[in-house]
């Protein structure tokens, strides 16, 4: 008798969600229409399910490619992805990262800040994604939104780079509070992206409502014909009573969002791509006008195909959170 096919990622996520609800193996198998044996095999070792032992394979990069890679990385001007493109390396970004990590004199410096997730946060994140999986949330209708600040001197005033430990640390010029910044708001969905709003000064709930009125509602009407669900995080101006009333009066349906969960919001990936383009090769800016132009150009370059790919990743993100037991996921 041929061996049954392995559980798909979606099925694995469903099994984990049902298992955490104390559902029996028989009931889980019935729900996903798979055998009890397959379900049991997966639950026995979810982390290693479907993996095979390998004796390893030879490195993909040739000696001359490795030499060029390390020499260029030591300048501190490129990320692994940028190195792959700059040197026309026929390998994945992850392969480039692994090769650089093997190099004794290179280190990827500056720790990235990440929100601290408590046990309560992790529990609520798991409960939230399990509900989305059960209810089969229609992510194609969701408009994901967020604000993003860009500094003249670089992302958060500093940035990552590959540092050659044999050299002095790279120094970039800096000014107080990054020398000024530009705050923008944007929205995206499976059907494209909104116009980019450039925000002025410290934003309050009224300012936020004006942004939604001028940018969100027009985008939703033009692309979704009003049939959409609005997503924003739990920032204070987003949760203000006047903002809630504003959305209710205009009939805007919203999706509740777990706290400290930027890793679940695909627009964060868009901001990441834009930051790499805006600050490519350590670029810094003299004026906010110059920075605004660079931000707008980066926003315009984001393709609809890329946005659709991000939206289609939402189910996988939810499954990843279940597997990670609510901790931060790599998206």
XYZ file of C-alpha atoms in Angstrom:
331
model
C 0.000 0.000 0.000
C 1.506 3.389 -0.972
C 2.505 5.702 1.822
C 0.058 8.508 2.586
C 1.264 11.983 1.590
C 2.621 14.175 4.368
C 0.440 16.840 5.945
C 0.567 20.198 4.190
C 1.587 23.321 6.109
C -2.063 24.331 6.357
C -3.050 20.886 7.685
C -0.194 20.980 10.201
C -1.422 24.336 11.473
C -4.967 23.026 11.768
C -3.797 19.953 13.688
C -1.833 22.093 16.148
C -4.770 24.442 16.614
C -7.181 21.573 17.267
C -4.703 19.794 19.532
C -4.296 22.863 21.727
C -8.079 22.800 22.127
C -7.772 19.261 23.586
C -9.522 17.647 20.641
C -8.969 13.877 20.312
C -6.820 12.355 17.562
C -9.853 10.712 16.017
C -11.803 13.980 15.912
C -8.829 15.887 14.488
C -8.363 13.262 11.761
C -12.057 13.483 10.918
C -11.974 17.268 10.767
C -9.056 17.465 8.324
C -10.061 14.271 6.469
C -6.760 12.485 7.069
C -5.871 9.244 8.841
C -5.372 9.063 12.584
C -1.895 7.569 11.986
C -0.740 10.584 9.963
C -2.039 13.006 12.601
C -0.376 11.019 15.390
C 2.963 10.935 13.534
C 2.924 14.701 13.172
C 2.003 15.428 16.804
C 4.748 13.077 17.990
C 7.382 15.502 16.680
C 5.973 18.649 15.005
C 9.352 20.393 14.787
C 11.055 17.610 12.816
C 8.031 16.341 10.887
C 8.735 15.795 7.208
C 12.489 16.364 7.483
C 15.052 13.893 6.265
C 18.601 13.335 7.428
C 21.162 14.464 4.936
C 24.858 13.792 4.598
C 25.263 17.374 3.426
C 26.079 18.886 0.085
C 29.013 20.832 -1.298
C 29.096 24.591 -1.007
C 27.332 26.319 -3.845
C 29.770 29.236 -4.117
C 33.116 28.757 -5.811
C 36.386 29.928 -4.250
C 36.647 33.076 -6.366
C 33.022 33.992 -5.569
C 33.702 33.586 -1.842
C 36.777 35.801 -2.075
C 34.881 38.588 -3.861
C 31.968 38.207 -1.428
C 34.124 38.600 1.692
C 36.118 41.483 0.260
C 32.992 43.415 -0.709
C 31.174 42.595 2.544
C 34.109 43.972 4.548
C 33.394 47.473 3.167
C 30.301 47.542 5.365
C 28.168 49.064 2.598
C 25.960 46.108 1.680
C 23.435 43.728 3.209
C 23.543 40.045 2.226
C 20.748 40.596 -0.294
C 22.522 43.609 -1.790
C 25.788 41.655 -2.002
C 24.052 38.873 -3.943
C 22.697 41.403 -6.447
C 25.830 43.569 -6.640
C 28.124 40.598 -7.330
C 25.603 38.668 -9.477
C 25.961 35.638 -7.219
C 23.982 32.612 -8.381
C 22.775 31.619 -4.911
C 20.073 32.562 -2.449
C 20.392 35.393 0.060
C 20.367 32.793 2.842
C 23.358 31.035 1.265
C 25.236 34.337 1.167
C 24.407 34.933 4.838
C 25.673 31.473 5.804
C 28.959 31.997 3.990
C 29.507 35.357 5.669
C 28.694 33.883 9.072
C 31.414 31.250 8.530
C 34.004 33.993 8.048
C 35.935 34.546 11.287
C 36.673 38.220 10.679
C 33.124 39.314 9.780
C 30.298 40.069 12.191
C 26.815 41.437 11.506
C 26.694 44.246 14.065
C 23.945 46.211 15.860
C 21.199 44.301 17.625
C 17.689 44.794 16.278
C 15.079 46.024 18.715
C 12.037 43.824 19.148
C 8.966 44.151 21.367
C 9.116 42.048 24.517
C 6.393 39.412 24.498
C 5.108 38.307 27.881
C 3.416 34.954 28.480
C 0.067 36.737 28.273
C 0.993 38.267 24.913
C 2.090 34.901 23.532
C -1.107 33.213 24.699
C -3.287 35.869 23.093
C -1.307 35.682 19.853
C -1.874 31.927 19.657
C -5.577 32.327 20.444
C -5.878 35.013 17.785
C -4.211 33.035 14.980
C -6.134 29.878 15.892
C -9.347 31.835 15.519
C -8.261 33.148 12.111
C -7.428 29.599 10.998
C -10.748 28.222 12.239
C -12.767 30.995 10.664
C -10.713 30.927 7.451
C -10.298 34.689 7.435
C -10.501 36.133 3.933
C -7.167 37.940 3.883
C -7.738 39.129 0.307
C -10.332 41.611 1.663
C -8.092 43.015 4.400
C -6.391 46.392 3.966
C -3.231 46.394 6.090
C -1.983 49.796 7.264
C 0.754 51.336 9.377
C 2.923 54.402 9.927
C 6.673 54.462 9.338
C 9.352 56.982 10.280
C 12.414 57.556 8.102
C 15.377 59.520 9.536
C 17.718 61.708 7.509
C 20.706 59.868 8.961
C 19.391 56.363 8.321
C 16.956 53.844 9.829
C 16.617 54.777 13.535
C 19.791 56.820 13.149
C 21.908 53.666 12.634
C 21.910 50.569 10.500
C 23.257 47.024 10.152
C 26.390 46.296 8.181
C 28.971 43.528 7.792
C 31.899 44.715 9.919
C 35.424 43.504 9.198
C 36.831 42.872 12.673
C 40.319 43.651 11.382
C 39.299 47.255 10.653
C 38.065 50.262 12.636
C 34.323 50.394 13.091
C 32.468 52.251 10.362
C 31.351 55.754 11.404
C 28.388 57.554 9.822
C 27.722 61.222 10.484
C 24.825 61.871 12.780
C 22.784 64.733 14.140
C 20.524 65.148 17.160
C 17.479 62.827 16.860
C 18.685 61.615 13.467
C 18.823 65.160 12.074
C 15.124 65.214 11.315
C 12.689 62.674 9.969
C 9.724 62.023 7.717
C 6.690 60.092 8.942
C 4.451 58.399 6.386
C 1.253 56.339 6.415
C 0.407 53.686 3.861
C -2.118 50.975 3.159
C -1.879 47.791 1.102
C -4.011 44.816 0.163
C -4.141 41.967 -2.329
C -5.289 44.501 -4.937
C -2.530 47.056 -4.602
C -1.477 49.982 -2.426
C -2.917 53.320 -1.384
C -1.429 56.733 -1.995
C 1.352 57.419 0.487
C 0.455 60.017 3.113
C 3.230 62.256 4.431
C 2.335 63.164 8.022
C 3.195 66.511 9.607
C 4.132 67.031 13.239
C 2.989 64.951 16.193
C -0.149 63.088 15.219
C -3.266 62.967 17.396
C -6.514 61.044 16.915
C -8.034 63.852 14.836
C -5.017 63.923 12.491
C -5.234 60.153 12.137
C -8.913 60.318 11.223
C -8.134 62.930 8.571
C -5.524 60.580 7.084
C -8.016 57.717 6.987
C -10.639 59.921 5.415
C -8.318 61.203 2.682
C -6.317 58.052 1.935
C -7.879 54.853 3.307
C -11.506 55.388 2.277
C -10.605 56.441 -1.256
C -8.299 53.451 -1.709
C -10.906 51.054 -0.297
C -13.601 52.406 -2.605
C -11.385 52.447 -5.715
C -9.973 48.921 -5.281
C -12.433 46.928 -3.172
C -15.663 48.730 -3.966
C -16.221 49.174 -0.254
C -16.074 45.421 0.421
C -13.065 45.363 2.718
C -11.865 44.900 6.289
C -9.590 47.512 7.859
C -6.501 46.559 9.874
C -4.456 48.801 12.133
C -2.483 48.109 15.286
C -3.146 49.153 18.863
C -1.437 52.563 18.883
C -3.187 55.041 21.166
C -4.543 57.239 18.346
C -5.849 54.099 16.625
C -7.712 52.972 19.755
C -9.040 56.422 20.709
C -12.794 56.596 21.290
C -13.138 59.285 18.641
C -11.349 57.084 16.097
C -13.603 54.137 16.934
C -16.655 56.385 16.528
C -15.266 57.752 13.244
C -14.902 54.255 11.798
C -18.304 53.151 13.061
C -20.070 56.192 11.588
C -18.549 55.483 8.185
C -19.353 51.778 8.316
C -15.714 50.670 8.240
C -15.370 47.056 9.473
C -12.172 46.379 11.406
C -10.232 43.282 12.373
C -9.013 43.031 15.968
C -5.221 42.852 16.152
C -3.004 41.196 18.790
C -0.671 43.482 20.733
C 3.047 43.650 19.838
C 2.606 41.772 16.563
C 4.351 43.666 13.748
C 5.599 40.283 12.483
C 2.003 39.451 11.519
C 1.491 42.645 9.513
C 2.731 42.259 5.910
C 3.138 46.008 5.451
C 6.147 45.745 7.777
C 7.845 43.784 4.984
C 7.067 46.654 2.622
C 8.680 49.141 5.002
C 11.735 46.891 5.182
C 12.112 46.773 1.404
C 11.662 50.535 1.192
C 14.240 51.229 3.924
C 16.827 49.121 2.089
C 16.186 51.100 -1.085
C 16.104 54.514 0.599
C 19.322 53.862 2.553
C 21.115 51.698 -0.018
C 24.891 51.607 0.509
C 24.600 53.669 3.698
C 23.030 56.700 2.016
C 22.093 59.649 4.234
C 20.100 62.790 3.415
C 20.651 66.511 3.878
C 17.027 67.696 3.675
C 13.595 66.252 4.390
C 12.532 67.198 0.857
C 15.252 64.962 -0.568
C 14.256 62.159 1.803
C 10.552 62.485 0.897
C 11.367 62.062 -2.790
C 13.381 58.915 -2.043
C 10.583 57.467 0.110
C 7.955 58.150 -2.551
C 10.136 56.574 -5.243
C 10.614 53.464 -3.088
C 6.835 53.251 -2.470
C 6.107 53.566 -6.185
C 8.506 50.697 -6.939
C 6.587 48.228 -4.743
C 4.797 45.927 -7.193
C 1.267 44.584 -6.921
C 2.680 41.080 -7.396
C 4.839 41.492 -4.296
C 1.892 42.792 -2.268
C -0.244 39.814 -3.311
C 2.554 37.453 -2.275
C 2.666 39.097 1.160
C -1.095 38.844 1.649
C -1.023 35.196 0.580
C 1.538 34.559 3.323
C -0.941 35.367 6.107
C -2.089 31.765 6.624
C 1.535 30.629 6.828
C 2.253 33.382 9.349
C -0.624 32.199 11.514
C 0.611 28.613 11.355
C 4.129 29.785 12.229
C 2.840 31.552 15.354
C 1.086 28.348 16.492
C 4.292 26.368 15.937
C 6.331 29.018 17.778
C 3.855 28.959 20.680
C 3.208 32.645 20.309
C 6.791 33.881 20.125
C 8.062 36.183 17.388
C 8.211 34.634 13.914
C 10.693 35.235 11.092
C 8.616 37.202 8.589
